[in-house]
């Protein structure tokens, strides 16, 4: 049985409407703050696609009004489930922009858990968007995805292992300084800019690093803006495997 849902959010961003549009309605823009590797056909009726760890998800672009409105909708599953996203952009004084997001659709039988996860995730993603627009506007990122199963290990133990690997004190707090040395990559030295019970995020001079830990798995969605990105995905996969193996 399906259940309808709707999540609405509004945030003020330190960027022009044109910059926000590039961030939410183009593949390179989404690569700089959202999940996976993204492609966007620049017209209504086109396809917006996201590839995460080899899993490709496509959505139909239902509205494409540059600088104003962008909307997509996934095809319905066999049981009718789908997701729709609408982004509304409004310029404000002093070069800022208000972005309103409406995420709606139909969820399946476990809708309550899925809805709660979506509701918790959106503030984090908007925080990452704000970090990108404030510190790396217009720059192209290489998205890095890695995933390692953690088995039955309790979530607090997984979080503690990640904190240790990043030289962070526990509990992980905003402003804490992180350090890590993935094999073959430049050292990570940065500041924690987001921390909650499921994830934390570190901003360095040339990257945004995100670490998500859920039941049985750890995921990374990094956004690398520097030049030394060759082999980054394999290096982070190895780092996670060695840390949590």
mmCIF file of C-alpha atoms in Angstrom:
data_model
loop_
_atom_site.group_PDB
_atom_site.id
_atom_site.type_symbol
_atom_site.label_atom_id
_atom_site.label_comp_id
_atom_site.label_asym_id
_atom_site.label_seq_id
_atom_site.Cartn_x
_atom_site.Cartn_y
_atom_site.Cartn_z
ATOM 1 C CA UNK A 1 0.000 0.000 0.000
ATOM 2 C CA UNK A 2 1.355 3.431 -0.911
ATOM 3 C CA UNK A 3 1.315 6.567 1.229
ATOM 4 C CA UNK A 4 1.484 10.153 -0.075
ATOM 5 C CA UNK A 5 4.031 12.493 1.457
ATOM 6 C CA UNK A 6 5.294 16.050 1.078
ATOM 7 C CA UNK A 7 8.319 17.826 2.524
ATOM 8 C CA UNK A 8 8.715 21.593 2.138
ATOM 9 C CA UNK A 9 11.856 23.545 2.968
ATOM 10 C CA UNK A 10 13.008 27.105 2.447
ATOM 11 C CA UNK A 11 16.504 28.502 2.888
ATOM 12 C CA UNK A 12 18.409 31.698 2.166
ATOM 13 C CA UNK A 13 21.617 31.207 0.212
ATOM 14 C CA UNK A 14 24.657 33.499 -0.212
ATOM 15 C CA UNK A 15 24.480 33.524 -4.012
ATOM 16 C CA UNK A 16 22.667 35.068 -6.949
ATOM 17 C CA UNK A 17 19.643 33.363 -8.560
ATOM 18 C CA UNK A 18 21.863 32.495 -11.520
ATOM 19 C CA UNK A 19 24.397 30.766 -9.274
ATOM 20 C CA UNK A 20 21.681 28.847 -7.444
ATOM 21 C CA UNK A 21 20.156 27.768 -10.756
ATOM 22 C CA UNK A 22 23.503 26.418 -11.953
ATOM 23 C CA UNK A 23 23.842 24.495 -8.687
ATOM 24 C CA UNK A 24 20.418 22.810 -8.764
ATOM 25 C CA UNK A 25 19.659 22.432 -12.474
ATOM 26 C CA UNK A 26 22.932 21.341 -14.116
ATOM 27 C CA UNK A 27 24.975 18.167 -13.836
ATOM 28 C CA UNK A 28 28.235 19.876 -12.787
ATOM 29 C CA UNK A 29 26.350 22.017 -10.279
ATOM 30 C CA UNK A 30 24.701 19.014 -8.613
ATOM 31 C CA UNK A 31 28.021 17.136 -8.575
ATOM 32 C CA UNK A 32 29.383 19.902 -6.333
ATOM 33 C CA UNK A 33 26.965 19.362 -3.423
ATOM 34 C CA UNK A 34 24.415 16.589 -3.955
ATOM 35 C CA UNK A 35 24.783 12.822 -4.303
ATOM 36 C CA UNK A 36 26.423 10.817 -7.083
ATOM 37 C CA UNK A 37 27.309 11.848 -10.627
ATOM 38 C CA UNK A 38 24.579 13.832 -12.324
ATOM 39 C CA UNK A 39 23.407 14.623 -15.830
ATOM 40 C CA UNK A 40 20.653 17.106 -16.681
ATOM 41 C CA UNK A 41 19.084 17.685 -20.083
ATOM 42 C CA UNK A 42 18.496 21.434 -20.208
ATOM 43 C CA UNK A 43 14.830 21.490 -21.201
ATOM 44 C CA UNK A 44 11.383 20.433 -20.065
ATOM 45 C CA UNK A 45 10.740 16.856 -21.154
ATOM 46 C CA UNK A 46 14.406 15.957 -20.800
ATOM 47 C CA UNK A 47 16.010 13.568 -18.350
ATOM 48 C CA UNK A 48 17.764 14.256 -15.050
ATOM 49 C CA UNK A 49 19.914 11.258 -14.107
ATOM 50 C CA UNK A 50 21.984 10.383 -11.039
ATOM 51 C CA UNK A 51 24.530 7.560 -10.865
ATOM 52 C CA UNK A 52 25.512 6.411 -7.369
ATOM 53 C CA UNK A 53 27.862 3.471 -7.120
ATOM 54 C CA UNK A 54 26.719 2.123 -10.484
ATOM 55 C CA UNK A 55 23.016 2.538 -9.691
ATOM 56 C CA UNK A 56 21.399 4.930 -12.176
ATOM 57 C CA UNK A 57 18.155 6.700 -11.334
ATOM 58 C CA UNK A 58 16.335 8.780 -13.947
ATOM 59 C CA UNK A 59 13.598 11.388 -13.642
ATOM 60 C CA UNK A 60 11.585 13.353 -16.174
ATOM 61 C CA UNK A 61 12.127 17.123 -16.136
ATOM 62 C CA UNK A 62 8.622 18.544 -15.760
ATOM 63 C CA UNK A 63 9.530 22.236 -15.428
ATOM 64 C CA UNK A 64 12.573 24.143 -16.668
ATOM 65 C CA UNK A 65 12.464 27.909 -16.211
ATOM 66 C CA UNK A 66 16.060 29.158 -15.889
ATOM 67 C CA UNK A 67 16.617 31.204 -12.768
ATOM 68 C CA UNK A 68 13.093 30.521 -11.497
ATOM 69 C CA UNK A 69 11.784 26.949 -11.383
ATOM 70 C CA UNK A 70 13.104 23.439 -11.902
ATOM 71 C CA UNK A 71 11.058 20.272 -11.316
ATOM 72 C CA UNK A 72 11.477 16.529 -11.902
ATOM 73 C CA UNK A 73 9.446 13.361 -11.381
ATOM 74 C CA UNK A 74 10.575 9.749 -11.321
ATOM 75 C CA UNK A 75 8.656 7.092 -13.269
ATOM 76 C CA UNK A 76 6.125 5.191 -11.123
ATOM 77 C CA UNK A 77 7.205 1.809 -9.791
ATOM 78 C CA UNK A 78 4.966 -1.250 -10.188
ATOM 79 C CA UNK A 79 3.192 -0.421 -6.930
ATOM 80 C CA UNK A 80 2.770 3.245 -7.890
ATOM 81 C CA UNK A 81 5.623 4.710 -5.846
ATOM 82 C CA UNK A 82 7.310 7.822 -7.250
ATOM 83 C CA UNK A 83 9.131 10.956 -6.157
ATOM 84 C CA UNK A 84 8.754 14.517 -7.403
ATOM 85 C CA UNK A 85 11.049 17.457 -6.722
ATOM 86 C CA UNK A 86 10.319 21.140 -7.286
ATOM 87 C CA UNK A 87 12.861 23.941 -6.774
ATOM 88 C CA UNK A 88 11.657 27.545 -6.710
ATOM 89 C CA UNK A 89 14.184 30.405 -6.825
ATOM 90 C CA UNK A 90 13.614 33.989 -5.697
ATOM 91 C CA UNK A 91 16.310 36.671 -5.706
ATOM 92 C CA UNK A 92 16.666 38.957 -2.697
ATOM 93 C CA UNK A 93 18.656 42.069 -1.840
ATOM 94 C CA UNK A 94 22.431 42.056 -1.338
ATOM 95 C CA UNK A 95 22.965 39.243 -3.845
ATOM 96 C CA UNK A 96 21.230 36.535 -1.809
ATOM 97 C CA UNK A 97 18.591 34.053 -2.978
ATOM 98 C CA UNK A 98 15.745 32.192 -1.315
ATOM 99 C CA UNK A 99 15.396 28.601 -2.459
ATOM 100 C CA UNK A 100 12.177 26.726 -1.767
ATOM 101 C CA UNK A 101 12.074 22.960 -2.213
ATOM 102 C CA UNK A 102 9.007 20.730 -2.353
ATOM 103 C CA UNK A 103 9.718 16.991 -2.274
ATOM 104 C CA UNK A 104 6.585 14.883 -2.687
ATOM 105 C CA UNK A 105 5.296 11.588 -4.011
ATOM 106 C CA UNK A 106 4.173 8.146 -2.876
ATOM 107 C CA UNK A 107 6.115 5.859 -0.537
ATOM 108 C CA UNK A 108 5.686 2.123 0.094
ATOM 109 C CA UNK A 109 4.726 0.041 3.114
ATOM 110 C CA UNK A 110 7.733 1.160 5.167
ATOM 111 C CA UNK A 111 6.851 4.767 4.384
ATOM 112 C CA UNK A 112 7.302 6.101 7.916
ATOM 113 C CA UNK A 113 10.989 5.132 8.152
ATOM 114 C CA UNK A 114 11.659 6.337 4.618
ATOM 115 C CA UNK A 115 9.842 9.610 5.218
ATOM 116 C CA UNK A 116 11.776 10.210 8.433
ATOM 117 C CA UNK A 117 15.077 9.576 6.631
ATOM 118 C CA UNK A 118 14.156 12.004 3.859
ATOM 119 C CA UNK A 119 13.020 14.639 6.333
ATOM 120 C CA UNK A 120 16.287 14.357 8.280
ATOM 121 C CA UNK A 121 18.444 14.333 5.164
ATOM 122 C CA UNK A 122 17.243 17.486 3.450
ATOM 123 C CA UNK A 123 18.591 20.017 5.996
ATOM 124 C CA UNK A 124 21.995 18.356 5.639
ATOM 125 C CA UNK A 125 21.933 18.557 1.839
ATOM 126 C CA UNK A 126 20.923 22.212 1.962
ATOM 127 C CA UNK A 127 23.778 22.817 4.382
ATOM 128 C CA UNK A 128 26.168 21.272 1.855
ATOM 129 C CA UNK A 129 24.694 23.461 -0.887
ATOM 130 C CA UNK A 130 25.334 26.504 1.309
ATOM 131 C CA UNK A 131 28.942 25.405 1.897
ATOM 132 C CA UNK A 132 29.461 25.038 -1.847
ATOM 133 C CA UNK A 133 27.973 28.407 -2.750
ATOM 134 C CA UNK A 134 29.810 30.216 0.053
ATOM 135 C CA UNK A 135 33.260 28.673 -0.443
ATOM 136 C CA UNK A 136 33.492 27.094 -3.922
ATOM 137 C CA UNK A 137 31.043 29.021 -6.152
ATOM 138 C CA UNK A 138 31.258 28.112 -9.811
ATOM 139 C CA UNK A 139 34.014 25.555 -9.318
ATOM 140 C CA UNK A 140 33.775 22.061 -10.802
ATOM 141 C CA UNK A 141 33.886 19.119 -8.418
ATOM 142 C CA UNK A 142 34.787 15.477 -8.804
ATOM 143 C CA UNK A 143 32.182 13.479 -6.845
ATOM 144 C CA UNK A 144 33.595 10.540 -4.869
ATOM 145 C CA UNK A 145 31.354 7.716 -3.675
ATOM 146 C CA UNK A 146 32.502 4.854 -1.469
ATOM 147 C CA UNK A 147 30.568 2.293 0.574
ATOM 148 C CA UNK A 148 31.609 -0.342 3.094
ATOM 149 C CA UNK A 149 29.307 -2.728 5.010
ATOM 150 C CA UNK A 150 29.662 -2.673 8.776
ATOM 151 C CA UNK A 151 27.669 -5.793 9.591
ATOM 152 C CA UNK A 152 26.092 -5.976 13.036
ATOM 153 C CA UNK A 153 28.499 -3.461 14.580
ATOM 154 C CA UNK A 154 26.545 -0.936 16.719
ATOM 155 C CA UNK A 155 26.165 2.531 15.235
ATOM 156 C CA UNK A 156 28.041 4.273 18.082
ATOM 157 C CA UNK A 157 31.051 2.001 17.458
ATOM 158 C CA UNK A 158 30.998 2.808 13.742
ATOM 159 C CA UNK A 159 30.811 6.522 14.441
ATOM 160 C CA UNK A 160 33.666 6.272 16.949
ATOM 161 C CA UNK A 161 35.818 4.417 14.392
ATOM 162 C CA UNK A 162 35.196 7.102 11.780
ATOM 163 C CA UNK A 163 36.010 9.838 14.284
ATOM 164 C CA UNK A 164 39.244 8.075 15.230
ATOM 165 C CA UNK A 165 40.230 7.664 11.576
ATOM 166 C CA UNK A 166 39.722 11.390 11.057
ATOM 167 C CA UNK A 167 41.537 12.388 14.274
ATOM 168 C CA UNK A 168 38.324 13.862 15.659
ATOM 169 C CA UNK A 169 37.298 13.965 19.315
ATOM 170 C CA UNK A 170 34.052 12.272 20.323
ATOM 171 C CA UNK A 171 31.397 13.412 20.324
ATOM 172 C CA UNK A 172 32.073 15.010 16.933
ATOM 173 C CA UNK A 173 31.256 18.711 17.188
ATOM 174 C CA UNK A 174 31.081 21.677 14.840
ATOM 175 C CA UNK A 175 34.408 23.432 14.471
ATOM 176 C CA UNK A 176 36.521 20.392 15.344
ATOM 177 C CA UNK A 177 39.662 19.976 13.249
ATOM 178 C CA UNK A 178 39.995 16.796 11.195
ATOM 179 C CA UNK A 179 43.058 15.067 9.754
ATOM 180 C CA UNK A 180 43.370 11.908 7.643
ATOM 181 C CA UNK A 181 45.853 10.479 5.154
ATOM 182 C CA UNK A 182 44.191 8.218 2.565
ATOM 183 C CA UNK A 183 46.837 6.259 0.678
ATOM 184 C CA UNK A 184 47.967 8.006 -2.488
ATOM 185 C CA UNK A 185 46.056 11.223 -1.831
ATOM 186 C CA UNK A 186 47.003 14.550 -0.267
ATOM 187 C CA UNK A 187 46.249 14.721 3.477
ATOM 188 C CA UNK A 188 42.787 15.830 4.559
ATOM 189 C CA UNK A 189 42.955 18.799 6.920
ATOM 190 C CA UNK A 190 39.729 20.646 7.588
ATOM 191 C CA UNK A 191 36.913 21.730 9.859
ATOM 192 C CA UNK A 192 33.708 19.941 10.798
ATOM 193 C CA UNK A 193 30.846 22.027 9.376
ATOM 194 C CA UNK A 194 27.987 19.573 10.031
ATOM 195 C CA UNK A 195 27.450 16.897 12.669
ATOM 196 C CA UNK A 196 24.354 14.918 13.596
ATOM 197 C CA UNK A 197 23.556 11.363 14.685
ATOM 198 C CA UNK A 198 23.870 9.937 11.159
ATOM 199 C CA UNK A 199 26.539 11.941 9.393
ATOM 200 C CA UNK A 200 29.209 14.569 9.570
ATOM 201 C CA UNK A 201 30.820 16.843 7.026
ATOM 202 C CA UNK A 202 34.286 18.359 6.776
ATOM 203 C CA UNK A 203 35.297 21.338 4.641
ATOM 204 C CA UNK A 204 38.903 21.775 3.588
ATOM 205 C CA UNK A 205 40.576 24.336 1.338
ATOM 206 C CA UNK A 206 39.666 22.338 -1.762
ATOM 207 C CA UNK A 207 36.933 19.822 -0.863
ATOM 208 C CA UNK A 208 33.758 18.963 1.020
ATOM 209 C CA UNK A 209 33.914 15.510 2.624
ATOM 210 C CA UNK A 210 30.762 13.786 3.882
ATOM 211 C CA UNK A 211 30.499 10.570 5.912
ATOM 212 C CA UNK A 212 27.110 8.857 6.389
ATOM 213 C CA UNK A 213 26.676 5.907 8.730
ATOM 214 C CA UNK A 214 23.416 3.971 8.663
ATOM 215 C CA UNK A 215 22.340 0.468 9.709
ATOM 216 C CA UNK A 216 24.955 -1.932 8.361
ATOM 217 C CA UNK A 217 26.804 0.486 6.070
ATOM 218 C CA UNK A 218 29.015 3.568 5.802
ATOM 219 C CA UNK A 219 28.792 5.811 2.743
ATOM 220 C CA UNK A 220 30.866 8.763 1.570
ATOM 221 C CA UNK A 221 29.730 11.498 -0.788
ATOM 222 C CA UNK A 222 32.819 13.684 -1.239
ATOM 223 C CA UNK A 223 33.112 16.699 -3.541
ATOM 224 C CA UNK A 224 36.715 17.381 -4.581
ATOM 225 C CA UNK A 225 37.523 20.756 -6.131
ATOM 226 C CA UNK A 226 41.320 20.412 -6.255
ATOM 227 C CA UNK A 227 43.628 19.015 -8.920
ATOM 228 C CA UNK A 228 44.771 15.808 -7.179
ATOM 229 C CA UNK A 229 41.735 13.597 -7.722
ATOM 230 C CA UNK A 230 43.136 10.659 -9.710
ATOM 231 C CA UNK A 231 42.353 7.432 -7.899
ATOM 232 C CA UNK A 232 40.368 9.224 -5.196
ATOM 233 C CA UNK A 233 37.396 6.863 -5.261
ATOM 234 C CA UNK A 234 39.558 3.748 -4.927
ATOM 235 C CA UNK A 235 41.646 5.385 -2.218
ATOM 236 C CA UNK A 236 38.631 6.293 -0.091
ATOM 237 C CA UNK A 237 37.129 2.846 -0.604
ATOM 238 C CA UNK A 238 40.375 1.334 0.682
ATOM 239 C CA UNK A 239 40.528 3.780 3.602
ATOM 240 C CA UNK A 240 37.021 2.835 4.718
ATOM 241 C CA UNK A 241 37.655 -0.893 4.272
ATOM 242 C CA UNK A 242 40.829 -0.782 6.371
ATOM 243 C CA UNK A 243 39.220 1.391 9.042
ATOM 244 C CA UNK A 244 36.045 -0.678 9.396
ATOM 245 C CA UNK A 245 37.189 -4.092 8.232
#
